[in-house]
PDB file of C-alpha atoms in Angstrom:
ATOM      1  CA  GLY A  23      -8.718 -22.276  -9.309  1.00 86.00           C
ATOM      2  CA  GLY A  24      -8.914 -20.838  -5.985  1.00 92.00           C
ATOM      3  CA  ARG A  25     -11.001 -19.251  -3.222  1.00 93.00           C
ATOM      4  CA  VAL A  26     -11.427 -16.562  -0.988  1.00 94.00           C
ATOM      5  CA  VAL A  27     -12.776 -17.872   2.515  1.00 93.00           C
ATOM      6  CA  CYS A  28     -14.655 -15.844   5.027  1.00 92.00           C
ATOM      7  CA  LEU A  29     -13.978 -17.244   8.560  1.00 88.00           C
ATOM      8  CA  ASP A  30     -15.655 -16.123  11.859  1.00 83.00           C
ATOM      9  CA  VAL A  31     -12.789 -15.678  14.320  1.00 81.00           C
ATOM     10  CA  ALA A  32     -15.178 -14.766  17.148  1.00 80.00           C
ATOM     11  CA  LYS A  33     -16.299 -18.356  17.234  1.00 73.00           C
ATOM     12  CA  LYS A  34     -15.025 -20.336  20.510  1.00 67.00           C
ATOM     13  CA  THR A  35     -16.008 -23.841  19.553  1.00 60.00           C
ATOM     14  CA  GLY A  36     -12.922 -24.362  17.377  1.00 62.00           C
ATOM     15  CA  SER A  37     -14.757 -24.974  14.385  1.00 68.00           C
ATOM     16  CA  ASN A  38     -13.154 -23.806  11.306  1.00 75.00           C
ATOM     17  CA  VAL A  39     -16.332 -23.929   8.856  1.00 82.00           C
ATOM     18  CA  PRO A  40     -16.186 -20.958   6.651  1.00 87.00           C
ATOM     19  CA  ARG A  41     -19.108 -18.336   6.738  1.00 89.00           C
ATOM     20  CA  TRP A  42     -18.575 -18.426   2.935  1.00 93.00           C
ATOM     21  CA  ASN A  43     -16.388 -19.222   0.072  1.00 93.00           C
ATOM     22  CA  TYR A  44     -15.791 -17.285  -3.127  1.00 94.00           C
ATOM     23  CA  LEU A  45     -14.409 -19.316  -6.023  1.00 93.00           C
ATOM     24  CA  THR A  46     -12.082 -17.897  -8.428  1.00 93.00           C
ATOM     25  CA  ASN A  47     -10.745 -18.976 -11.843  1.00 92.00           C
ATOM     26  CA  GLY A  48      -7.156 -18.521 -10.761  1.00 94.00           C
ATOM     27  CA  VAL A  49      -5.172 -18.950  -7.723  1.00 95.00           C
ATOM     28  CA  VAL A  50      -5.293 -16.324  -5.124  1.00 96.00           C
ATOM     29  CA  GLU A  51      -1.798 -15.248  -4.169  1.00 95.00           C
ATOM     30  CA  GLY A  52      -1.982 -11.709  -3.135  1.00 95.00           C
ATOM     31  CA  ALA A  53      -4.044 -10.669   0.107  1.00 96.00           C
ATOM     32  CA  PRO A  54      -7.624  -9.319  -0.570  1.00 97.00           C
ATOM     33  CA  ALA A  55      -8.428  -5.816   0.749  1.00 97.00           C
ATOM     34  CA  LEU A  56     -11.429  -5.241   3.339  1.00 96.00           C
ATOM     35  CA  PHE A  57     -13.125  -1.603   3.041  1.00 94.00           C
ATOM     36  CA  GLN A  58     -16.439  -0.515   4.467  1.00 92.00           C
ATOM     37  CA  SER A  59     -17.986  -4.070   4.421  1.00 92.00           C
ATOM     38  CA  LEU A  60     -16.537  -4.943   0.941  1.00 96.00           C
ATOM     39  CA  VAL A  61     -13.843  -7.372   0.103  1.00 97.00           C
ATOM     40  CA  TYR A  62     -11.829  -6.923  -2.975  1.00 97.00           C
ATOM     41  CA  ALA A  63      -9.788 -10.059  -4.378  1.00 97.00           C
ATOM     42  CA  GLY A  64      -7.716 -10.772  -7.013  1.00 96.00           C
ATOM     43  CA  SER A  65      -6.455 -14.008  -8.568  1.00 96.00           C
ATOM     44  CA  GLU A  66      -4.002 -15.232 -11.139  1.00 96.00           C
ATOM     45  CA  ASP A  67      -6.781 -15.275 -14.001  1.00 95.00           C
ATOM     46  CA  GLY A  68      -6.301 -11.545 -14.108  1.00 96.00           C
ATOM     47  CA  THR A  69      -9.494 -10.672 -12.687  1.00 96.00           C
ATOM     48  CA  VAL A  70     -10.706  -8.612  -9.185  1.00 97.00           C
ATOM     49  CA  ALA A  71     -13.931  -9.464  -7.607  1.00 96.00           C
ATOM     50  CA  ALA A  72     -15.774  -7.197  -5.121  1.00 96.00           C
ATOM     51  CA  VAL A  73     -18.074  -9.075  -2.662  1.00 96.00           C
ATOM     52  CA  ASN A  74     -20.139  -8.265   0.185  1.00 95.00           C
ATOM     53  CA  VAL A  75     -18.518  -9.368   3.533  1.00 94.00           C
ATOM     54  CA  ASP A  76     -21.583 -10.920   4.806  1.00 92.00           C
ATOM     55  CA  ASN A  77     -22.592 -12.950   2.203  1.00 91.00           C
ATOM     56  CA  SER A  78     -20.083 -13.050  -0.823  1.00 93.00           C
ATOM     57  CA  ALA A  79     -22.581 -11.360  -3.260  1.00 93.00           C
ATOM     58  CA  SER A  80     -20.760  -9.776  -6.163  1.00 93.00           C
ATOM     59  CA  ILE A  81     -21.538  -6.012  -6.296  1.00 94.00           C
ATOM     60  CA  TRP A  82     -19.939  -4.732  -9.338  1.00 95.00           C
ATOM     61  CA  PRO A  83     -22.219  -4.668 -12.371  1.00 93.00           C
ATOM     62  CA  LEU A  84     -19.447  -5.772 -14.758  1.00 90.00           C
ATOM     63  CA  PRO A  85     -19.667  -8.586 -17.448  1.00 87.00           C
ATOM     64  CA  HIS A  86     -17.945 -11.720 -16.687  1.00 82.00           C
ATOM     65  CA  ALA A  87     -19.449 -12.695 -13.244  1.00 86.00           C
ATOM     66  CA  GLY A  88     -19.108  -9.007 -12.034  1.00 91.00           C
ATOM     67  CA  ARG A  89     -15.522  -9.050 -12.055  1.00 94.00           C
ATOM     68  CA  PHE A  90     -12.970  -6.568 -13.258  1.00 96.00           C
ATOM     69  CA  GLU A  91     -10.544  -7.939 -15.984  1.00 96.00           C
ATOM     70  CA  THR A  92      -6.909  -7.175 -16.523  1.00 96.00           C
ATOM     71  CA  ARG A  93      -4.568  -8.716 -19.253  1.00 95.00           C
ATOM     72  CA  GLY A  94      -2.157 -10.289 -16.848  1.00 95.00           C
ATOM     73  CA  PRO A  95      -2.003 -12.441 -13.722  1.00 96.00           C
ATOM     74  CA  ILE A  96      -2.602 -10.554 -10.294  1.00 97.00           C
ATOM     75  CA  VAL A  97      -0.065 -11.742  -7.753  1.00 97.00           C
ATOM     76  CA  ALA A  98       0.079  -8.627  -5.729  1.00 97.00           C
ATOM     77  CA  ASP A  99      -1.932  -7.451  -2.607  1.00 97.00           C
ATOM     78  CA  ILE A 100      -5.118  -5.535  -3.335  1.00 98.00           C
ATOM     79  CA  ARG A 101      -5.546  -2.069  -1.726  1.00 97.00           C
ATOM     80  CA  ALA A 102      -8.512  -0.337  -1.248  1.00 96.00           C
ATOM     81  CA  ASP A 103      -9.408   3.271   0.559  1.00 95.00           C
ATOM     82  CA  GLU A 104     -12.322   5.622   0.285  1.00 94.00           C
ATOM     83  CA  TYR A 105     -11.090   6.741  -3.068  1.00 95.00           C
ATOM     84  CA  GLY A 106     -10.880   3.478  -4.922  1.00 97.00           C
ATOM     85  CA  VAL A 107      -9.349  -0.129  -5.220  1.00 98.00           C
ATOM     86  CA  TYR A 108      -5.893  -0.066  -6.354  1.00 98.00           C
ATOM     87  CA  ILE A 109      -4.705  -3.110  -8.511  1.00 98.00           C
ATOM     88  CA  ALA A 110      -1.096  -3.916  -9.591  1.00 98.00           C
ATOM     89  CA  ALA A 111      -1.249  -6.111 -12.701  1.00 97.00           C
ATOM     90  CA  THR A 112       1.288  -8.261 -14.538  1.00 97.00           C
ATOM     91  CA  ASP A 113       0.068  -6.462 -17.619  1.00 96.00           C
ATOM     92  CA  THR A 114       2.273  -3.636 -16.676  1.00 97.00           C
ATOM     93  CA  ASN A 115      -0.669  -1.422 -15.535  1.00 98.00           C
ATOM     94  CA  LEU A 116      -1.436  -0.075 -11.920  1.00 98.00           C
ATOM     95  CA  TYR A 117      -5.400   0.494 -11.920  1.00 98.00           C
ATOM     96  CA  CYS A 118      -7.479   2.615  -9.653  1.00 98.00           C
ATOM     97  CA  VAL A 119     -11.084   1.600 -10.036  1.00 97.00           C
ATOM     98  CA  ASP A 120     -14.289   2.678  -8.388  1.00 96.00           C
ATOM     99  CA  ARG A 121     -15.079   1.041  -5.216  1.00 95.00           C
ATOM    100  CA  THR A 122     -18.838   0.346  -5.837  1.00 93.00           C
ATOM    101  CA  GLY A 123     -18.824   0.416  -9.815  1.00 94.00           C
ATOM    102  CA  GLY A 124     -15.721  -1.325 -10.846  1.00 94.00           C
ATOM    103  CA  ARG A 125     -14.761   1.071 -13.473  1.00 96.00           C
ATOM    104  CA  ILE A 126     -11.564   2.326 -14.199  1.00 97.00           C
ATOM    105  CA  ARG A 127     -10.813   5.884 -12.439  1.00 97.00           C
ATOM    106  CA  TRP A 128      -7.205   5.979 -13.694  1.00 98.00           C
ATOM    107  CA  THR A 129      -4.271   3.954 -14.854  1.00 98.00           C
ATOM    108  CA  TYR A 130      -0.744   4.146 -14.738  1.00 98.00           C
ATOM    109  CA  TYR A 131       1.571   2.480 -17.606  1.00 97.00           C
ATOM    110  CA  ALA A 132       4.676   1.122 -15.654  1.00 96.00           C
ATOM    111  CA  GLY A 133       6.176  -0.599 -18.667  1.00 95.00           C
ATOM    112  CA  VAL A 134       7.178  -3.926 -16.701  1.00 96.00           C
ATOM    113  CA  PRO A 135       5.282  -6.429 -14.721  1.00 97.00           C
ATOM    114  CA  LEU A 136       4.092  -5.306 -11.194  1.00 97.00           C
ATOM    115  CA  PRO A 137       4.310  -8.239  -8.696  1.00 97.00           C
ATOM    116  CA  LYS A 138       4.214  -5.945  -5.810  1.00 96.00           C
ATOM    117  CA  ALA A 139       1.158  -3.775  -4.419  1.00 97.00           C
ATOM    118  CA  PRO A 140       1.398   0.227  -4.312  1.00 97.00           C
ATOM    119  CA  TRP A 141       1.191   1.922  -0.832  1.00 96.00           C
ATOM    120  CA  VAL A 142      -1.520   4.301  -0.842  1.00 95.00           C
ATOM    121  CA  SER A 143      -1.341   7.478   1.610  1.00 91.00           C
ATOM    122  CA  PRO A 144      -3.978  10.085   2.382  1.00 87.00           C
ATOM    123  CA  THR A 145      -2.664  12.037  -0.803  1.00 87.00           C
ATOM    124  CA  SER A 146      -0.659   9.933  -3.278  1.00 94.00           C
ATOM    125  CA  VAL A 147      -0.091   6.188  -4.530  1.00 97.00           C
ATOM    126  CA  TYR A 148       3.597   4.879  -4.049  1.00 97.00           C
ATOM    127  CA  LEU A 149       4.219   2.165  -6.486  1.00 98.00           C
ATOM    128  CA  PRO A 150       7.445  -0.044  -6.209  1.00 97.00           C
ATOM    129  CA  VAL A 151       8.921  -1.056  -9.364  1.00 96.00           C
ATOM    130  CA  LYS A 152      12.103  -2.992  -8.992  1.00 91.00           C
ATOM    131  CA  GLU A 153      14.235  -0.582  -6.580  1.00 94.00           C
ATOM    132  CA  THR A 154      12.503   2.490  -7.710  1.00 97.00           C
ATOM    133  CA  LEU A 155       9.776   4.174  -6.019  1.00 98.00           C
ATOM    134  CA  ILE A 156       7.172   5.899  -8.094  1.00 98.00           C
ATOM    135  CA  CYS A 157       4.728   8.823  -6.922  1.00 98.00           C
ATOM    136  CA  ILE A 158       1.555   9.200  -8.492  1.00 98.00           C
ATOM    137  CA  SER A 159      -1.329  11.562  -7.507  1.00 96.00           C
ATOM    138  CA  LYS A 160      -4.235   9.952  -6.184  1.00 95.00           C
ATOM    139  CA  THR A 161      -6.896  12.297  -6.988  1.00 93.00           C
ATOM    140  CA  ASP A 162      -5.701  14.832  -9.380  1.00 93.00           C
ATOM    141  CA  GLY A 163      -4.301  14.138 -12.928  1.00 93.00           C
ATOM    142  CA  ASP A 164      -5.198  12.581 -16.295  1.00 96.00           C
ATOM    143  CA  TYR A 165      -7.187   9.363 -16.896  1.00 97.00           C
ATOM    144  CA  VAL A 166      -3.597   7.986 -17.792  1.00 97.00           C
ATOM    145  CA  ARG A 167      -1.554   9.228 -15.165  1.00 97.00           C
ATOM    146  CA  LYS A 168       1.935  10.255 -15.498  1.00 97.00           C
ATOM    147  CA  ALA A 169       4.495   9.819 -12.401  1.00 97.00           C
ATOM    148  CA  ARG A 170       4.743  12.920 -10.063  1.00 96.00           C
ATOM    149  CA  TRP A 171       8.501  11.926  -9.502  1.00 97.00           C
ATOM    150  CA  THR A 172      10.534   8.856  -9.322  1.00 97.00           C
ATOM    151  CA  ALA A 173      13.010   7.750  -6.689  1.00 97.00           C
ATOM    152  CA  PRO A 174      15.743   5.231  -7.364  1.00 97.00           C
ATOM    153  CA  ASN A 175      17.393   2.854  -4.899  1.00 97.00           C
ATOM    154  CA  VAL A 176      14.313   2.775  -2.677  1.00 97.00           C
ATOM    155  CA  LEU A 177      12.795  -0.236  -1.528  1.00 95.00           C
ATOM    156  CA  ARG A 178       9.488   0.853  -0.075  1.00 94.00           C
ATOM    157  CA  TYR A 179       7.388   3.791   1.362  1.00 96.00           C
ATOM    158  CA  LEU A 180       7.207   4.284   5.123  1.00 94.00           C
ATOM    159  CA  ALA A 181       5.297   7.418   5.900  1.00 93.00           C
ATOM    160  CA  GLU A 182       4.737  10.931   5.199  1.00 92.00           C
ATOM    161  CA  ASP A 183       3.913  14.303   6.675  1.00 89.00           C
ATOM    162  CA  ASP A 184       2.913  17.678   5.004  1.00 88.00           C
ATOM    163  CA  GLN A 185       6.567  18.094   3.621  1.00 90.00           C
ATOM    164  CA  ASN A 186       8.134  14.915   3.053  1.00 93.00           C
ATOM    165  CA  ALA A 187       7.597  11.274   2.138  1.00 94.00           C
ATOM    166  CA  TYR A 188       9.984   8.859   4.206  1.00 95.00           C
ATOM    167  CA  VAL A 189      11.314   5.864   2.578  1.00 96.00           C
ATOM    168  CA  GLU A 190      13.465   2.865   2.905  1.00 95.00           C
ATOM    169  CA  ALA A 191      16.566   2.913   0.724  1.00 96.00           C
ATOM    170  CA  THR A 192      18.451  -0.017  -0.621  1.00 95.00           C
ATOM    171  CA  ASP A 193      21.065   0.272   2.290  1.00 93.00           C
ATOM    172  CA  HIS A 194      18.336   0.416   4.737  1.00 93.00           C
ATOM    173  CA  SER A 195      18.698   3.992   5.839  1.00 92.00           C
ATOM    174  CA  ILE A 196      15.546   6.075   6.133  1.00 93.00           C
ATOM    175  CA  VAL A 197      15.312   8.853   3.481  1.00 94.00           C
ATOM    176  CA  ALA A 198      13.200  12.052   3.617  1.00 94.00           C
ATOM    177  CA  LEU A 199      11.867  12.820  -0.024  1.00 96.00           C
ATOM    178  CA  ASP A 200      10.167  16.162  -0.773  1.00 96.00           C
ATOM    179  CA  ARG A 201       6.586  15.141  -1.357  1.00 94.00           C
ATOM    180  CA  LYS A 202       6.214  17.542  -4.465  1.00 94.00           C
ATOM    181  CA  THR A 203       9.612  16.823  -6.058  1.00 96.00           C
ATOM    182  CA  GLY A 204      11.128  13.743  -4.707  1.00 96.00           C
ATOM    183  CA  ALA A 205      14.399  15.361  -4.002  1.00 96.00           C
ATOM    184  CA  ALA A 206      16.194  13.744  -0.828  1.00 95.00           C
ATOM    185  CA  ILE A 207      16.268  16.160   1.740  1.00 91.00           C
ATOM    186  CA  PHE A 208      18.029  14.042   4.404  1.00 90.00           C
ATOM    187  CA  ARG A 209      19.262  10.442   5.122  1.00 90.00           C
ATOM    188  CA  SER A 210      19.488   8.665   8.726  1.00 88.00           C
ATOM    189  CA  LYS A 211      22.807   8.095   9.850  1.00 85.00           C
ATOM    190  CA  SER A 212      21.923   4.664  11.147  1.00 83.00           C
ATOM    191  CA  THR A 213      21.613   1.593   8.638  1.00 88.00           C
ATOM    192  CA  ALA A 214      20.941  -0.836  11.579  1.00 89.00           C
ATOM    193  CA  PHE A 215      17.115  -1.334  10.945  1.00 92.00           C
ATOM    194  CA  ASN A 216      16.322  -4.302   8.720  1.00 90.00           C
ATOM    195  CA  SER A 217      12.699  -4.743   9.158  1.00 93.00           C
ATOM    196  CA  PHE A 218       9.968  -1.504   8.510  1.00 94.00           C
ATOM    197  CA  ALA A 219       6.352  -1.463   8.356  1.00 92.00           C
ATOM    198  CA  SER A 220       4.681   1.265   6.008  1.00 91.00           C
ATOM    199  CA  ASN A 221       2.242   3.681   7.749  1.00 89.00           C
ATOM    200  CA  THR A 222      -0.706   4.466   5.818  1.00 85.00           C
ATOM    201  CA  ASP A 223      -2.980   5.388   8.591  1.00 77.00           C
ATOM    202  CA  LYS A 224      -4.488   8.796   8.031  1.00 68.00           C
ATOM    203  CA  LEU A 225      -3.828  10.123  11.541  1.00 61.00           C
ATOM    204  CA  SER A 226      -0.553   8.902  12.558  1.00 55.00           C
ATOM    205  CA  ALA A 227       0.819   9.022   9.119  1.00 52.00           C
ATOM    206  CA  LYS A 228       0.427  12.827   9.157  1.00 61.00           C
ATOM    207  CA  GLY A 229       3.257  13.174  11.402  1.00 72.00           C
ATOM    208  CA  GLY A 230       5.634  11.019   9.453  1.00 85.00           C
ATOM    209  CA  LEU A 231       5.776   8.247  12.021  1.00 89.00           C
ATOM    210  CA  VAL A 232       8.175   5.579  10.927  1.00 91.00           C
ATOM    211  CA  TYR A 233       8.298   2.079  12.413  1.00 92.00           C
ATOM    212  CA  ALA A 234      11.128  -0.279  12.120  1.00 93.00           C
ATOM    213  CA  ALA A 235      13.138  -2.726  13.800  1.00 93.00           C
ATOM    214  CA  THR A 236      16.378  -4.138  14.267  1.00 91.00           C
ATOM    215  CA  LYS A 237      17.998  -7.490  13.633  1.00 90.00           C
ATOM    216  CA  ASP A 238      18.428  -7.998  17.599  1.00 90.00           C
ATOM    217  CA  GLY A 239      14.656  -7.305  18.218  1.00 90.00           C
ATOM    218  CA  LEU A 240      14.566  -3.472  19.037  1.00 91.00           C
ATOM    219  CA  ILE A 241      11.150  -2.026  17.737  1.00 93.00           C
ATOM    220  CA  CYS A 242      11.273   1.796  17.215  1.00 89.00           C
ATOM    221  CA  ALA A 243       8.611   4.286  16.558  1.00 89.00           C
ATOM    222  CA  ILE A 244      10.468   7.015  14.859  1.00 88.00           C
ATOM    223  CA  THR A 245       9.411  10.949  14.734  1.00 85.00           C
ATOM    224  CA  PRO A 246      11.583  12.799  11.816  1.00 82.00           C
ATOM    225  CA  VAL A 247      13.538  15.575  13.395  1.00 75.00           C
ATOM    226  CA  LEU A 248      13.461  18.225  10.961  1.00 69.00           C
ATOM    227  CA  LYS A 249      14.916  21.264  12.814  1.00 69.00           C
ATOM    228  CA  ALA A 250      18.662  21.457  13.963  1.00 68.00           C
ATOM    229  CA  GLY A 251      19.018  21.336  17.626  1.00 61.00           C
ATOM    230  CA  THR A 252      16.071  19.207  18.266  1.00 60.00           C
ATOM    231  CA  THR A 253      16.545  15.901  20.547  1.00 56.00           C
ATOM    232  CA  GLY A 254      15.050  12.693  19.570  1.00 54.00           C
ATOM    233  CA  PHE A 255      14.117  10.163  22.212  1.00 49.00           C
ATOM    234  CA  GLU A 256      13.802   6.425  22.189  1.00 45.00           C
ATOM    235  CA  VAL A 257      11.263   4.930  24.884  1.00 43.00           C
ATOM    236  CA  ARG A 258      11.888   1.357  25.919  1.00 42.00           C
ATOM    237  CA  GLY A 259      10.377   0.071  28.831  1.00 40.00           C
ATOM    238  CA  SER A 260      10.076   2.480  31.574  1.00 36.00           C
ATOM    239  CA  GLY A 261      13.126   4.124  30.734  1.00 39.00           C
ATOM    240  CA  LYS A 262      13.922   6.882  28.206  1.00 42.00           C
ATOM    241  CA  ARG A 263      17.208   7.802  26.581  1.00 41.00           C
ATOM    242  CA  SER A 264      18.147  10.229  23.675  1.00 42.00           C
ATOM    243  CA  THR A 265      19.339   8.901  20.541  1.00 45.00           C
ATOM    244  CA  ASP A 266      20.670  10.208  16.892  1.00 44.00           C
ATOM    245  CA  GLU A 267      18.862   7.497  14.990  1.00 44.00           C
TER     246      GLU A 267
END
């Protein structure tokens, strides 16, 4: 088995006594999700629990100790937002379930085990399946969702704006994909970035802001340049210099 532990990080006594423990029947490998005072945690027994952050009380009115059940171990991180809880399971399904009731809102059948969590933007769910990124509508569509589009040779979702989704390609370039069709709009010249952070924040993600770092320790916040003749700037320390990244 395993357990989810709540620690009070504000304590200054050095004590590591947990505020509470929540026991599971399987190892907890993926990170739990926290949203609006509720904690969602999956485990390798194929279940997901939803508990109150204050006292670990189960809040889903479901059988089997109030846990949502899948048909395969869960090793991916859990995601949650105002619309739902997103569960990538090794039973080959991605589930979107209601946050407070635990009932399935929709599901997507990937056909292969899902060891990695999706990225959830304000409009879409981006699911990594090997080296392919699958875009799924978050709020519109059938109970059994179909892919809006798929993009091969993509490692991860980075950000989106009103027009494009920005992704990391397998060669570590940044590619802009049309949000409606998945067609490649442009590709960055540079492949020097080897670390990326996915930006799913509602406010900053609207502008397509991409966070990336190079092997030698340069950290960049990149704004996509969509119009010819526009100069990009890289801000570092107190200086500013133009760049064509």
